[in-house]
PDB file of C-alpha atoms and ligand atoms in Angstrom:
ATOM      1  CA  MET A 349      -0.330  15.142 -52.734  1.00 47.00           C
ATOM      2  CA  LYS A 350      -3.514  15.627 -54.716  1.00 48.00           C
ATOM      3  CA  GLU A 351      -3.438  14.483 -58.316  1.00 49.00           C
ATOM      4  CA  ASN A 352      -5.522  17.404 -59.552  1.00 48.00           C
ATOM      5  CA  THR A 353      -2.860  19.942 -58.575  1.00 50.00           C
ATOM      6  CA  VAL A 354      -0.678  18.761 -61.441  1.00 55.00           C
ATOM      7  CA  ILE A 355      -1.444  20.678 -64.623  1.00 55.00           C
ATOM      8  CA  ASP A 356      -0.420  19.029 -67.858  1.00 60.00           C
ATOM      9  CA  ARG A 357       0.274  20.962 -71.032  1.00 55.00           C
ATOM     10  CA  ARG A 358      -3.270  20.413 -72.364  1.00 58.00           C
ATOM     11  CA  GLY A 359      -4.795  21.705 -69.123  1.00 57.00           C
ATOM     12  CA  PHE A 360      -2.497  24.680 -69.149  1.00 49.00           C
ATOM     13  CA  LEU A 361      -3.500  25.541 -72.730  1.00 50.00           C
ATOM     14  CA  LYS A 362      -7.197  25.206 -71.842  1.00 61.00           C
ATOM     15  CA  MET A 363      -6.749  27.603 -68.935  1.00 55.00           C
ATOM     16  CA  GLY A 364      -4.953  30.068 -71.209  1.00 51.00           C
ATOM     17  CA  MET A 365      -7.760  29.901 -73.791  1.00 54.00           C
ATOM     18  CA  LYS A 366     -10.375  30.555 -71.099  1.00 60.00           C
ATOM     19  CA  ALA A 367      -8.413  33.524 -69.762  1.00 56.00           C
ATOM     20  CA  GLY A 368      -7.951  34.876 -73.285  1.00 53.00           C
ATOM     21  CA  GLY A 369     -11.664  34.544 -73.938  1.00 51.00           C
ATOM     22  CA  GLY A 370     -12.360  36.536 -70.806  1.00 49.00           C
ATOM     23  CA  VAL A 371     -10.073  39.310 -71.961  1.00 48.00           C
ATOM     24  CA  LEU A 372     -11.765  39.353 -75.366  1.00 47.00           C
ATOM     25  CA  ALA A 373     -15.190  39.500 -73.724  1.00 50.00           C
ATOM     26  CA  LEU A 374     -14.121  42.432 -71.539  1.00 49.00           C
ATOM     27  CA  SER A 375     -12.730  44.304 -74.524  1.00 54.00           C
ATOM     28  CA  ALA A 376     -16.166  44.201 -76.159  1.00 55.00           C
ATOM     29  CA  ILE A 377     -17.747  46.160 -73.285  1.00 54.00           C
ATOM     30  CA  PRO A 378     -17.881  49.926 -73.880  1.00 56.00           C
ATOM     31  CA  LEU A 379     -15.314  51.798 -71.840  1.00 54.00           C
ATOM     32  CA  GLN A 380     -17.862  53.915 -69.978  1.00 49.00           C
ATOM     33  CA  LEU A 381     -19.684  50.800 -68.713  1.00 50.00           C
ATOM     34  CA  LEU A 382     -16.507  49.152 -67.482  1.00 53.00           C
ATOM     35  CA  ALA A 383     -15.163  52.195 -65.738  1.00 51.00           C
ATOM     36  CA  ASP A 384     -18.422  53.266 -64.089  1.00 62.00           C
ATOM     37  CA  ASP A 385     -16.290  56.208 -63.178  1.00 92.00           C
ATOM     38  CA  ASN A 386     -17.778  59.173 -64.954  1.00 97.00           C
ATOM     39  CA  VAL A 387     -16.945  62.562 -63.527  1.00 98.00           C
ATOM     40  CA  THR A 388     -20.020  64.155 -61.981  1.00 97.00           C
ATOM     41  CA  GLU A 389     -20.729  67.850 -61.617  1.00 97.00           C
ATOM     42  CA  ASP A 390     -21.124  67.724 -57.847  1.00 97.00           C
ATOM     43  CA  GLU A 391     -17.565  66.571 -57.113  1.00 97.00           C
ATOM     44  CA  ALA A 392     -15.275  69.152 -55.489  1.00 97.00           C
ATOM     45  CA  LEU A 393     -12.744  69.218 -58.340  1.00 97.00           C
ATOM     46  CA  ALA A 394     -15.500  69.355 -60.966  1.00 97.00           C
ATOM     47  CA  GLN A 395     -17.083  72.301 -59.186  1.00 97.00           C
ATOM     48  CA  ALA A 396     -13.748  74.084 -58.833  1.00 97.00           C
ATOM     49  CA  MET A 397     -13.083  73.579 -62.536  1.00 97.00           C
ATOM     50  CA  GLY A 398     -16.608  74.512 -63.591  1.00 97.00           C
ATOM     51  CA  TYR A 399     -17.104  71.120 -65.238  1.00 98.00           C
ATOM     52  CA  LYS A 400     -20.508  70.660 -66.827  1.00 98.00           C
ATOM     53  CA  LEU A 401     -21.835  67.577 -68.587  1.00 98.00           C
ATOM     54  CA  ASP A 402     -23.460  69.942 -71.072  1.00 98.00           C
ATOM     55  CA  ALA A 403     -21.200  72.838 -71.984  1.00 98.00           C
ATOM     56  CA  SER A 404     -24.179  75.035 -72.840  1.00 97.00           C
ATOM     57  CA  THR A 405     -25.042  75.168 -69.117  1.00 97.00           C
ATOM     58  CA  VAL A 406     -21.716  76.693 -68.015  1.00 97.00           C
ATOM     59  CA  ASP A 407     -22.155  79.816 -65.907  1.00 96.00           C
ATOM     60  CA  THR A 408     -20.134  82.216 -68.063  1.00 96.00           C
ATOM     61  CA  THR A 409     -20.194  84.899 -65.377  1.00 96.00           C
ATOM     62  CA  LYS A 410     -18.101  82.563 -63.211  1.00 96.00           C
ATOM     63  CA  PHE A 411     -16.186  81.077 -66.137  1.00 97.00           C
ATOM     64  CA  PRO A 412     -15.840  83.833 -68.763  1.00 98.00           C
ATOM     65  CA  LYS A 413     -13.435  81.692 -70.752  1.00 98.00           C
ATOM     66  CA  ARG A 414     -16.474  80.044 -72.304  1.00 98.00           C
ATOM     67  CA  ALA A 415     -18.313  83.297 -72.968  1.00 98.00           C
ATOM     68  CA  GLY A 416     -18.889  84.785 -76.387  1.00 97.00           C
ATOM     69  CA  ASP A 417     -18.746  83.229 -79.822  1.00 97.00           C
ATOM     70  CA  ALA A 418     -15.268  81.789 -79.333  1.00 96.00           C
ATOM     71  CA  GLY A 419     -16.170  80.317 -75.945  1.00 97.00           C
ATOM     72  CA  ALA A 420     -19.285  78.693 -77.348  1.00 98.00           C
ATOM     73  CA  THR A 421     -17.121  76.533 -79.608  1.00 98.00           C
ATOM     74  CA  GLN A 422     -15.316  74.929 -76.642  1.00 98.00           C
ATOM     75  CA  PHE A 423     -16.302  71.372 -75.756  1.00 98.00           C
ATOM     76  CA  CYS A 424     -14.489  68.457 -74.171  1.00 98.00           C
ATOM     77  CA  ASN A 425     -14.398  66.682 -77.523  1.00 98.00           C
ATOM     78  CA  ASN A 426     -12.254  69.429 -79.058  1.00 98.00           C
ATOM     79  CA  CYS A 427     -10.049  69.861 -75.976  1.00 98.00           C
ATOM     80  CA  ALA A 428      -6.442  68.661 -76.083  1.00 98.00           C
ATOM     81  CA  LEU A 429      -6.965  66.721 -72.843  1.00 98.00           C
ATOM     82  CA  PHE A 430      -9.915  64.673 -74.162  1.00 98.00           C
ATOM     83  CA  ALA A 431      -8.371  61.254 -74.816  1.00 98.00           C
ATOM     84  CA  GLY A 432     -10.927  60.104 -77.360  1.00 97.00           C
ATOM     85  CA  GLU A 433     -12.129  60.623 -80.881  1.00 96.00           C
ATOM     86  CA  ALA A 434     -13.996  63.850 -81.633  1.00 95.00           C
ATOM     87  CA  ASP A 435     -17.275  61.943 -81.949  1.00 97.00           C
ATOM     88  CA  ALA A 436     -16.820  59.925 -78.737  1.00 97.00           C
ATOM     89  CA  GLU A 437     -19.633  60.274 -76.212  1.00 97.00           C
ATOM     90  CA  PHE A 438     -17.198  59.775 -73.317  1.00 97.00           C
ATOM     91  CA  ALA A 439     -13.405  59.731 -72.979  1.00 98.00           C
ATOM     92  CA  PRO A 440     -10.790  59.914 -70.230  1.00 98.00           C
ATOM     93  CA  CYS A 441      -9.509  63.325 -69.179  1.00 98.00           C
ATOM     94  CA  SER A 442      -6.156  63.741 -67.451  1.00 97.00           C
ATOM     95  CA  ILE A 443      -7.442  66.654 -65.341  1.00 97.00           C
ATOM     96  CA  PHE A 444      -9.740  64.135 -63.670  1.00 97.00           C
ATOM     97  CA  GLN A 445      -7.128  61.369 -63.380  1.00 96.00           C
ATOM     98  CA  ASN A 446      -8.327  59.786 -66.615  1.00 97.00           C
ATOM     99  CA  ARG A 447     -11.879  59.340 -65.434  1.00 98.00           C
ATOM    100  CA  LEU A 448     -14.531  59.822 -68.090  1.00 98.00           C
ATOM    101  CA  VAL A 449     -15.937  63.154 -69.179  1.00 98.00           C
ATOM    102  CA  THR A 450     -18.609  63.741 -71.807  1.00 98.00           C
ATOM    103  CA  GLY A 451     -17.747  64.879 -75.305  1.00 98.00           C
ATOM    104  CA  LYS A 452     -20.282  67.700 -75.079  1.00 98.00           C
ATOM    105  CA  GLY A 453     -18.998  68.797 -71.650  1.00 98.00           C
ATOM    106  CA  TRP A 454     -16.571  71.515 -70.671  1.00 98.00           C
ATOM    107  CA  CYS A 455     -14.354  72.725 -67.828  1.00 98.00           C
ATOM    108  CA  ASN A 456     -12.140  75.740 -67.233  1.00 98.00           C
ATOM    109  CA  ALA A 457      -8.997  73.789 -68.111  1.00 98.00           C
ATOM    110  CA  TRP A 458     -10.136  73.543 -71.743  1.00 98.00           C
ATOM    111  CA  VAL A 459      -7.298  73.961 -74.209  1.00 98.00           C
ATOM    112  CA  ALA A 460      -7.600  73.728 -77.982  1.00 97.00           C
ATOM    113  CA  LYS A 461      -6.331  70.626 -79.726  1.00 94.00           C
ATOM    114  CA  ALA A 462      -3.175  71.426 -81.680  1.00 87.00           C
TER     115      ALA A 462
HETATM  116 FE1  SF4 B 899     -13.228  68.531 -70.799  1.00 66.80          FE
HETATM  117 FE2  SF4 B 899     -10.800  69.446 -71.467  1.00 66.80          FE
HETATM  118 FE3  SF4 B 899     -11.906  70.092 -69.110  1.00 66.80          FE
HETATM  119 FE4  SF4 B 899     -11.067  67.615 -69.542  1.00 66.80          FE
HETATM  120  S1  SF4 B 899      -9.779  69.474 -69.468  1.00 66.80           S
HETATM  121  S2  SF4 B 899     -13.019  68.206 -68.594  1.00 66.80           S
HETATM  122  S3  SF4 B 899     -11.551  67.323 -71.704  1.00 66.80           S
HETATM  123  S4  SF4 B 899     -12.646  70.672 -71.155  1.00 66.80           S
END
């Protein structure tokens, strides 16, 4: 049996501190960089939902929900499904399996925050 397979209490604590440090380091990385999983406009579901990174580019003839003065106020960051603060650049959206959408984006599933 190898001697270095035995972990004493000090070694165990050192390993725990290293693992904890790794978790802390990961938590300092912005969510959008870690996920690298932003929803893009060319995906099938995004196209079906009319998702745009910039809500001002939505084709309102195809998606009249965003037409007019009331429609122009709709953005991901004021949608009930945007799981982030109102000023967040990106946040998870449950329509897209919690992948990241942009705060200034929009899709046809938009629903006002209560
Ligand atoms: Fe944006 Fe809401 Fe559509 Fe998600 S459901 S993409 S947060 S408008």
